[in-house]
GROMACS .gro file of C-alpha atoms in nm:
model
  333
    1MET     CA    1  12.341   8.079  10.189
    2LYS     CA    2  12.202   7.760  10.017
    3THR     CA    3  11.815   7.794   9.902
    4VAL     CA    4  11.598   7.517   9.810
    5VAL     CA    5  11.261   7.633   9.626
    6ILE     CA    6  10.977   7.375   9.681
    7GLY     CA    7  10.766   7.368   9.379
    8SER     CA    8  10.845   7.339   9.032
    9GLY     CA    9  10.559   7.528   8.890
   10SER     CA   10  10.562   7.873   8.719
   11TRP     CA   11  10.632   8.079   9.035
   12GLY     CA   12  10.873   7.835   9.194
   13THR     CA   13  11.067   7.844   8.850
   14GLY     CA   14  11.061   8.210   8.810
   15LEU     CA   15  11.178   8.298   9.187
   16ALA     CA   16  11.444   8.030   9.158
   17GLN     CA   17  11.576   8.184   8.832
   18VAL     CA   18  11.604   8.522   9.021
   19LEU     CA   19  11.843   8.365   9.275
   20CYS     CA   20  12.022   8.169   9.017
   21ASP     CA   21  12.069   8.520   8.829
   22ASN     CA   22  12.186   8.662   9.131
   23LYS     CA   23  12.485   8.372   9.156
   24LYS     CA   24  12.330   8.234   9.458
   25ASP     CA   25  12.331   7.868   9.552
   26VAL     CA   26  11.975   7.756   9.461
   27ILE     CA   27  11.802   7.436   9.341
   28ILE     CA   28  11.448   7.347   9.284
   29TYR     CA   29  11.266   7.054   9.453
   30GLY     CA   30  10.955   6.914   9.259
   31ASN     CA   31  10.748   6.596   9.252
   32CYS     CA   32  10.677   6.589   8.882
   33GLU     CA   33  10.933   6.402   8.660
   34SER     CA   34  10.875   6.567   8.342
   35GLU     CA   35  10.913   6.945   8.477
   36ILE     CA   36  11.230   6.849   8.676
   37ASN     CA   37  11.356   6.676   8.354
   38ASP     CA   38  11.285   6.953   8.138
   39ILE     CA   39  11.462   7.204   8.380
   40GLU     CA   40  11.779   7.000   8.392
   41GLN     CA   41  11.792   6.865   8.061
   42ASN     CA   42  11.625   7.141   7.848
   43HIS     CA   43  11.675   7.458   8.047
   44ARG     CA   44  11.310   7.515   8.009
   45ASN     CA   45  10.962   7.478   8.173
   46SER     CA   46  10.765   7.410   7.891
   47LYS     CA   47  10.434   7.332   8.069
   48PHE     CA   48  10.411   7.696   8.176
   49PHE     CA   49  10.635   7.906   7.984
   50ASP     CA   50  10.635   7.778   7.622
   51ASP     CA   51  10.968   7.882   7.436
   52VAL     CA   52  11.106   8.069   7.723
   53GLU     CA   53  11.484   7.947   7.796
   54ILE     CA   54  11.587   7.963   8.174
   55ASN     CA   55  11.914   8.027   8.325
   56PRO     CA   56  12.128   7.715   8.215
   57GLU     CA   57  12.278   7.719   8.565
   58LEU     CA   58  11.947   7.654   8.721
   59HIS     CA   59  11.922   7.298   8.837
   60ALA     CA   60  11.633   7.104   8.997
   61THR     CA   61  11.569   6.767   9.163
   62MET     CA   62  11.317   6.509   9.295
   63ASP     CA   63  11.520   6.425   9.618
   64ILE     CA   64  11.355   6.610   9.887
   65ASN     CA   65  11.660   6.527  10.115
   66VAL     CA   66  11.818   6.844   9.955
   67VAL     CA   67  11.643   7.050  10.229
   68LYS     CA   68  11.854   6.890  10.496
   69ASP     CA   69  12.146   7.157  10.470
   70ALA     CA   70  11.922   7.447  10.335
   71ASP     CA   71  11.950   7.801  10.498
   72MET     CA   72  11.639   7.916  10.329
   73ILE     CA   73  11.345   7.713  10.210
   74VAL     CA   74  11.085   7.869   9.969
   75LEU     CA   75  10.746   7.707   9.969
   76SER     CA   76  10.589   7.776   9.628
   77VAL     CA   77  10.304   7.552   9.630
   78PRO     CA   78   9.925   7.599   9.622
   79THR     CA   79   9.794   7.689   9.967
   80ILE     CA   80   9.593   7.369   9.980
   81ALA     CA   81   9.948   7.183  10.014
   82ILE     CA   82  10.129   7.406  10.254
   83GLU     CA   83  10.055   7.202  10.559
   84SER     CA   84  10.166   6.866  10.407
   85VAL     CA   85  10.485   6.984  10.263
   86CYS     CA   86  10.568   7.136  10.612
   87ARG     CA   87  10.522   6.816  10.760
   88GLN     CA   88  10.706   6.636  10.514
   89ILE     CA   89  11.017   6.877  10.550
   90ASN     CA   90  11.006   6.927  10.934
   91PRO     CA   91  11.191   6.596  11.033
   92LEU     CA   92  11.454   6.686  10.746
   93ILE     CA   93  11.560   7.016  10.872
   94LYS     CA   94  11.871   7.028  11.096
   95GLU     CA   95  11.919   7.411  11.155
   96LYS     CA   96  11.713   7.704  11.218
   97THR     CA   97  11.617   7.788  10.874
   98ILE     CA   98  11.444   8.108  10.721
   99ILE     CA   99  11.090   7.943  10.542
  100VAL     CA  100  10.980   8.182  10.263
  101ASN     CA  101  10.604   8.163  10.173
  102ALA     CA  102  10.530   8.228   9.841
  103SER     CA  103  10.158   8.140   9.841
  104LYS     CA  104   9.883   8.367   9.861
  105GLY     CA  105   9.545   8.226  10.054
  106PHE     CA  106   9.430   8.074  10.368
  107HIS     CA  107   9.402   7.707  10.499
  108PRO     CA  108   9.113   7.536  10.325
  109GLU     CA  109   8.975   7.421  10.670
  110THR     CA  110   9.093   7.625  10.962
  111PHE     CA  111   9.133   7.959  10.738
  112GLU     CA  112   9.467   8.042  10.893
  113ARG     CA  113   9.703   8.256  10.712
  114MET     CA  114   9.977   8.087  10.539
  115SER     CA  115  10.259   8.213  10.781
  116CYS     CA  116  10.069   8.054  11.084
  117VAL     CA  117  10.006   7.716  10.881
  118ILE     CA  118  10.393   7.701  10.850
  119ARG     CA  119  10.458   7.786  11.235
  120ASN     CA  120  10.209   7.534  11.316
  121ASN     CA  121  10.391   7.254  11.141
  122ILE     CA  122  10.775   7.341  11.151
  123SER     CA  123  10.919   7.279  11.486
  124GLU     CA  124  11.020   7.614  11.676
  125GLU     CA  125  11.376   7.529  11.713
  126LYS     CA  126  11.415   7.455  11.341
  127LEU     CA  127  11.241   7.784  11.236
  128SER     CA  128  11.430   8.105  11.209
  129SER     CA  129  11.119   8.266  11.106
  130VAL     CA  130  10.848   8.296  10.820
  131VAL     CA  131  10.888   8.556  10.557
  132SER     CA  132  10.620   8.617  10.297
  133LEU     CA  133  10.761   8.693   9.946
  134ILE     CA  134  10.440   8.844   9.803
  135GLY     CA  135  10.289   9.141   9.610
  136PRO     CA  136  10.188   9.220   9.237
  137SER     CA  137  10.383   8.947   9.039
  138HIS     CA  138  10.318   8.717   8.747
  139ALA     CA  139  10.547   8.430   8.698
  140GLU     CA  140  10.516   8.498   8.328
  141GLU     CA  141  10.688   8.815   8.337
  142VAL     CA  142  10.948   8.755   8.602
  143VAL     CA  143  11.056   8.471   8.417
  144ILE     CA  144  11.147   8.709   8.119
  145ARG     CA  145  11.286   8.956   8.350
  146MET     CA  146  11.030   9.225   8.334
  147LEU     CA  147  11.046   9.495   8.592
  148THR     CA  148  10.863   9.396   8.911
  149THR     CA  149  10.847   9.505   9.271
  150ILE     CA  150  10.717   9.275   9.553
  151CYS     CA  151  10.742   9.256   9.947
  152ALA     CA  152  10.935   9.051  10.208
  153VAL     CA  153  10.694   9.065  10.487
  154SER     CA  154  10.806   8.911  10.829
  155LEU     CA  155  10.761   8.972  11.238
  156ASN     CA  156  11.155   8.938  11.185
  157GLU     CA  157  11.295   9.224  11.025
  158GLU     CA  158  11.638   9.094  10.986
  159ASP     CA  159  11.528   8.783  10.806
  160ALA     CA  160  11.306   9.010  10.595
  161LYS     CA  161  11.621   9.221  10.492
  162THR     CA  162  11.811   8.884  10.438
  163VAL     CA  163  11.544   8.783  10.174
  164GLN     CA  164  11.542   9.119  10.021
  165GLN     CA  165  11.909   9.113   9.980
  166GLU     CA  166  11.890   8.759   9.827
  167PHE     CA  167  11.638   8.836   9.594
  168SER     CA  168  11.689   9.184   9.473
  169ASN     CA  169  11.845   9.278   9.122
  170ASN     CA  170  11.801   9.518   8.833
  171TYR     CA  171  11.443   9.345   8.742
  172LEU     CA  172  11.288   9.239   9.042
  173ARG     CA  173  11.313   9.507   9.357
  174VAL     CA  174  11.178   9.368   9.687
  175TYR     CA  175  11.088   9.609   9.982
  176THR     CA  176  11.028   9.502  10.333
  177GLY     CA  177  10.738   9.507  10.563
  178THR     CA  178  10.615   9.385  10.898
  179ASP     CA  179  10.250   9.410  10.883
  180GLU     CA  180  10.196   9.022  10.845
  181ILE     CA  181   9.842   9.011  10.886
  182GLY     CA  182   9.749   9.305  10.652
  183SER     CA  183   9.982   9.189  10.367
  184GLU     CA  184   9.870   8.825  10.379
  185VAL     CA  185   9.507   8.911  10.410
  186GLY     CA  186   9.541   9.124  10.105
  187VAL     CA  187   9.717   8.911   9.867
  188ALA     CA  188   9.457   8.638   9.948
  189LEU     CA  189   9.165   8.848   9.925
  190LYS     CA  190   9.261   8.997   9.599
  191ASN     CA  191   9.229   8.649   9.429
  192ALA     CA  192   8.847   8.641   9.512
  193ILE     CA  193   8.795   8.990   9.363
  194ALA     CA  194   8.995   8.904   9.072
  195VAL     CA  195   8.739   8.611   9.000
  196ALA     CA  196   8.445   8.872   9.013
  197SER     CA  197   8.659   9.121   8.798
  198GLY     CA  198   8.681   8.811   8.523
  199VAL     CA  199   8.294   8.761   8.584
  200LEU     CA  200   8.219   9.109   8.469
  201TYR     CA  201   8.439   9.131   8.205
  202GLY     CA  202   8.283   8.801   8.075
  203LEU     CA  203   7.951   8.942   8.084
  204GLY     CA  204   8.053   9.219   7.868
  205TYR     CA  205   8.118   9.508   8.112
  206GLY     CA  206   8.392   9.740   8.037
  207ASP     CA  207   8.642   9.982   8.194
  208ASN     CA  208   8.387  10.165   8.413
  209THR     CA  209   8.279   9.860   8.567
  210ARG     CA  210   8.611   9.718   8.603
  211ALA     CA  211   8.741  10.051   8.772
  212ALA     CA  212   8.439  10.039   9.026
  213LEU     CA  213   8.472   9.671   9.132
  214ILE     CA  214   8.854   9.692   9.161
  215THR     CA  215   8.788  10.019   9.406
  216ARG     CA  216   8.518   9.875   9.594
  217GLY     CA  217   8.705   9.554   9.617
  218LEU     CA  218   9.002   9.745   9.784
  219MET     CA  219   8.740   9.892  10.049
  220GLU     CA  220   8.610   9.536  10.123
  221MET     CA  221   8.979   9.406  10.132
  222THR     CA  222   9.067   9.700  10.398
  223ARG     CA  223   8.758   9.669  10.602
  224PHE     CA  224   8.816   9.271  10.616
  225GLY     CA  225   9.192   9.325  10.708
  226ILE     CA  226   9.164   9.581  10.970
  227ALA     CA  227   8.918   9.364  11.143
  228MET     CA  228   9.150   9.064  11.119
  229GLY     CA  229   9.421   9.273  11.289
  230GLY     CA  230   9.585   9.440  10.992
  231LYS     CA  231   9.677   9.802  10.941
  232GLN     CA  232   9.492  10.035  10.699
  233GLU     CA  233   9.809  10.160  10.521
  234THR     CA  234   9.908   9.831  10.415
  235PHE     CA  235   9.622   9.797  10.195
  236MET     CA  236   9.727  10.113  10.002
  237GLY     CA  237  10.073   9.940   9.888
  238LEU     CA  238  10.212   9.642   9.705
  239THR     CA  239  10.028   9.366   9.907
  240GLY     CA  240   9.708   9.555   9.877
  241MET     CA  241   9.623   9.796   9.580
  242GLY     CA  242   9.918   9.669   9.361
  243ASP     CA  243   9.835   9.306   9.391
  244LEU     CA  244   9.458   9.381   9.327
  245ILE     CA  245   9.528   9.596   9.021
  246VAL     CA  246   9.753   9.329   8.869
  247THR     CA  247   9.531   9.017   8.935
  248CYS     CA  248   9.209   9.200   8.847
  249THR     CA  249   9.341   9.312   8.497
  250SER     CA  250   9.613   9.076   8.367
  251LYS     CA  251   9.576   8.807   8.102
  252HIS     CA  252   9.810   8.610   8.307
  253SER     CA  253   9.576   8.564   8.605
  254ARG     CA  254   9.444   8.239   8.648
  255ASN     CA  255   9.167   8.391   8.869
  256PHE     CA  256   9.061   8.661   8.607
  257GLN     CA  257   9.080   8.397   8.358
  258ALA     CA  258   8.836   8.163   8.558
  259GLY     CA  259   8.592   8.428   8.642
  260TYR     CA  260   8.581   8.541   8.274
  261GLU     CA  261   8.470   8.191   8.169
  262ILE     CA  262   8.193   8.190   8.444
  263GLY     CA  263   8.089   8.522   8.322
  264LYS     CA  264   8.078   8.437   7.942
  265ALA     CA  265   7.868   8.128   8.038
  266ASP     CA  266   7.642   8.338   8.282
  267ASP     CA  267   7.718   8.006   8.493
  268ALA     CA  268   7.982   7.897   8.747
  269GLN     CA  269   7.903   7.504   8.649
  270ILE     CA  270   8.138   7.559   8.374
  271PHE     CA  271   8.452   7.598   8.606
  272TRP     CA  272   8.355   7.312   8.814
  273ASP     CA  273   8.311   7.083   8.520
  274THR     CA  274   8.623   7.185   8.326
  275ASN     CA  275   8.877   7.353   8.553
  276THR     CA  276   9.210   7.161   8.609
  277LYS     CA  277   9.436   7.476   8.733
  278THR     CA  278   9.484   7.608   9.085
  279VAL     CA  279   9.242   7.898   9.111
  280GLU     CA  280   9.321   8.016   9.479
  281GLY     CA  281   9.037   8.285   9.455
  282VAL     CA  282   8.755   8.032   9.437
  283ARG     CA  283   8.868   7.867   9.781
  284THR     CA  284   8.944   8.227   9.923
  285ALA     CA  285   8.588   8.331   9.831
  286LYS     CA  286   8.433   8.043  10.059
  287ALA     CA  287   8.687   8.093  10.318
  288VAL     CA  288   8.642   8.483  10.354
  289HIS     CA  289   8.265   8.456  10.309
  290GLU     CA  290   8.251   8.229  10.613
  291LEU     CA  291   8.488   8.422  10.838
  292ALA     CA  292   8.304   8.752  10.741
  293ALA     CA  293   7.964   8.605  10.851
  294LYS     CA  294   8.122   8.504  11.188
  295MET     CA  295   8.268   8.838  11.251
  296ASN     CA  296   7.957   9.039  11.104
  297ILE     CA  297   8.153   9.205  10.842
  298GLU     CA  298   7.980   9.339  10.555
  299MET     CA  299   8.147   9.210  10.216
  300PRO     CA  300   7.888   9.242   9.931
  301ILE     CA  301   8.149   9.151   9.644
  302ILE     CA  302   8.265   8.857   9.838
  303THR     CA  303   7.889   8.763   9.906
  304GLN     CA  304   7.802   8.802   9.558
  305ILE     CA  305   8.098   8.593   9.419
  306TYR     CA  306   8.041   8.301   9.680
  307GLU     CA  307   7.667   8.261   9.566
  308VAL     CA  308   7.767   8.251   9.199
  309LEU     CA  309   8.038   7.985   9.303
  310TYR     CA  310   7.873   7.765   9.554
  311GLU     CA  311   7.489   7.871   9.542
  312GLY     CA  312   7.443   7.847   9.155
  313LYS     CA  313   7.359   8.208   9.128
  314LYS     CA  314   7.362   8.364   8.798
  315PRO     CA  315   7.638   8.619   8.738
  316SER     CA  316   7.440   8.850   8.549
  317GLU     CA  317   7.169   8.867   8.869
  318SER     CA  318   7.457   8.923   9.111
  319ALA     CA  319   7.582   9.226   8.905
  320VAL     CA  320   7.248   9.391   8.942
  321ASP     CA  321   7.198   9.283   9.281
  322LEU     CA  322   7.538   9.488   9.361
  323MET     CA  323   7.418   9.789   9.171
  324MET     CA  324   7.077   9.814   9.350
  325ARG     CA  325   7.206   9.787   9.676
  326ASP     CA  326   7.094  10.052   9.958
  327LEU     CA  327   7.289  10.382   9.863
  328LYS     CA  328   7.565  10.515  10.114
  329SER     CA  329   7.870  10.725  10.155
  330GLU     CA  330   8.176  10.604   9.968
  331MET     CA  331   8.415  10.648  10.260
  332ASN     CA  332   8.217  10.414  10.497
  333LEU     CA  333   8.479  10.138  10.615
   0.00000   0.00000   0.00000
């Protein structure tokens, strides 16, 4: 099976190295010449991984035509680029291909999940299925082969099992799942909750506060996910609670880091003025806030982080407002 990983960033490199370690036929496609040359010539991706040496058998190219004979294509690009990438590769694909989604978020305008975006932009006769390879994972740890578990989630169980077999090894364990809606909602929404977690840490709050935020954030994720058509039990697993924990607590999380800077300044303007990285939680907060309003779903944490990011509200005021909401039973979904 030939696999092309589209995206020479941190996660694309990490996933491609997994396949390379597994002795699979894999190549990275990217449009950044310095990253491609670094992988090809130096066996590194220094922009993302400092001094980490990657598998010397891993190759990379800037020729998009490599997708023509691929059996599996992994999309490891920001959510905002998924649609355009699919439109670019669709004319090149010759046979039915498994498209693996590794992005976590919603379409910035239509608010569709990534699997829907892919299906809308890859011709039916060229698409075997969409499999989302998602869960609690930071590329910085996978690339140095730290033990990690994620999920291959698809409506096509056989293709999910194929992806599971291709990627699983002694440091990456892949489970399969079929709740596409719940899983994709969970891994997207946790990014926005992680921004809020970073904000609270930046404001100087401690472990009690973070535990409360994660727990209540999980409740919001579950409430929203069920309303969208997901299953409640999904949010107790890797694509729910698992991904929420790692993103809300890790130094590797861009969402947490962005929130931390906002909290430290008690102002989101610093983010808008200085950020140069992809922070999916910022776009997700806007998408979920607008969707929840249309569907009349109560999302107090998302509401507050939206107001901080887009309406200029002080994070310190949002924290107090969350604490002073009307009292209620904990288990109210």
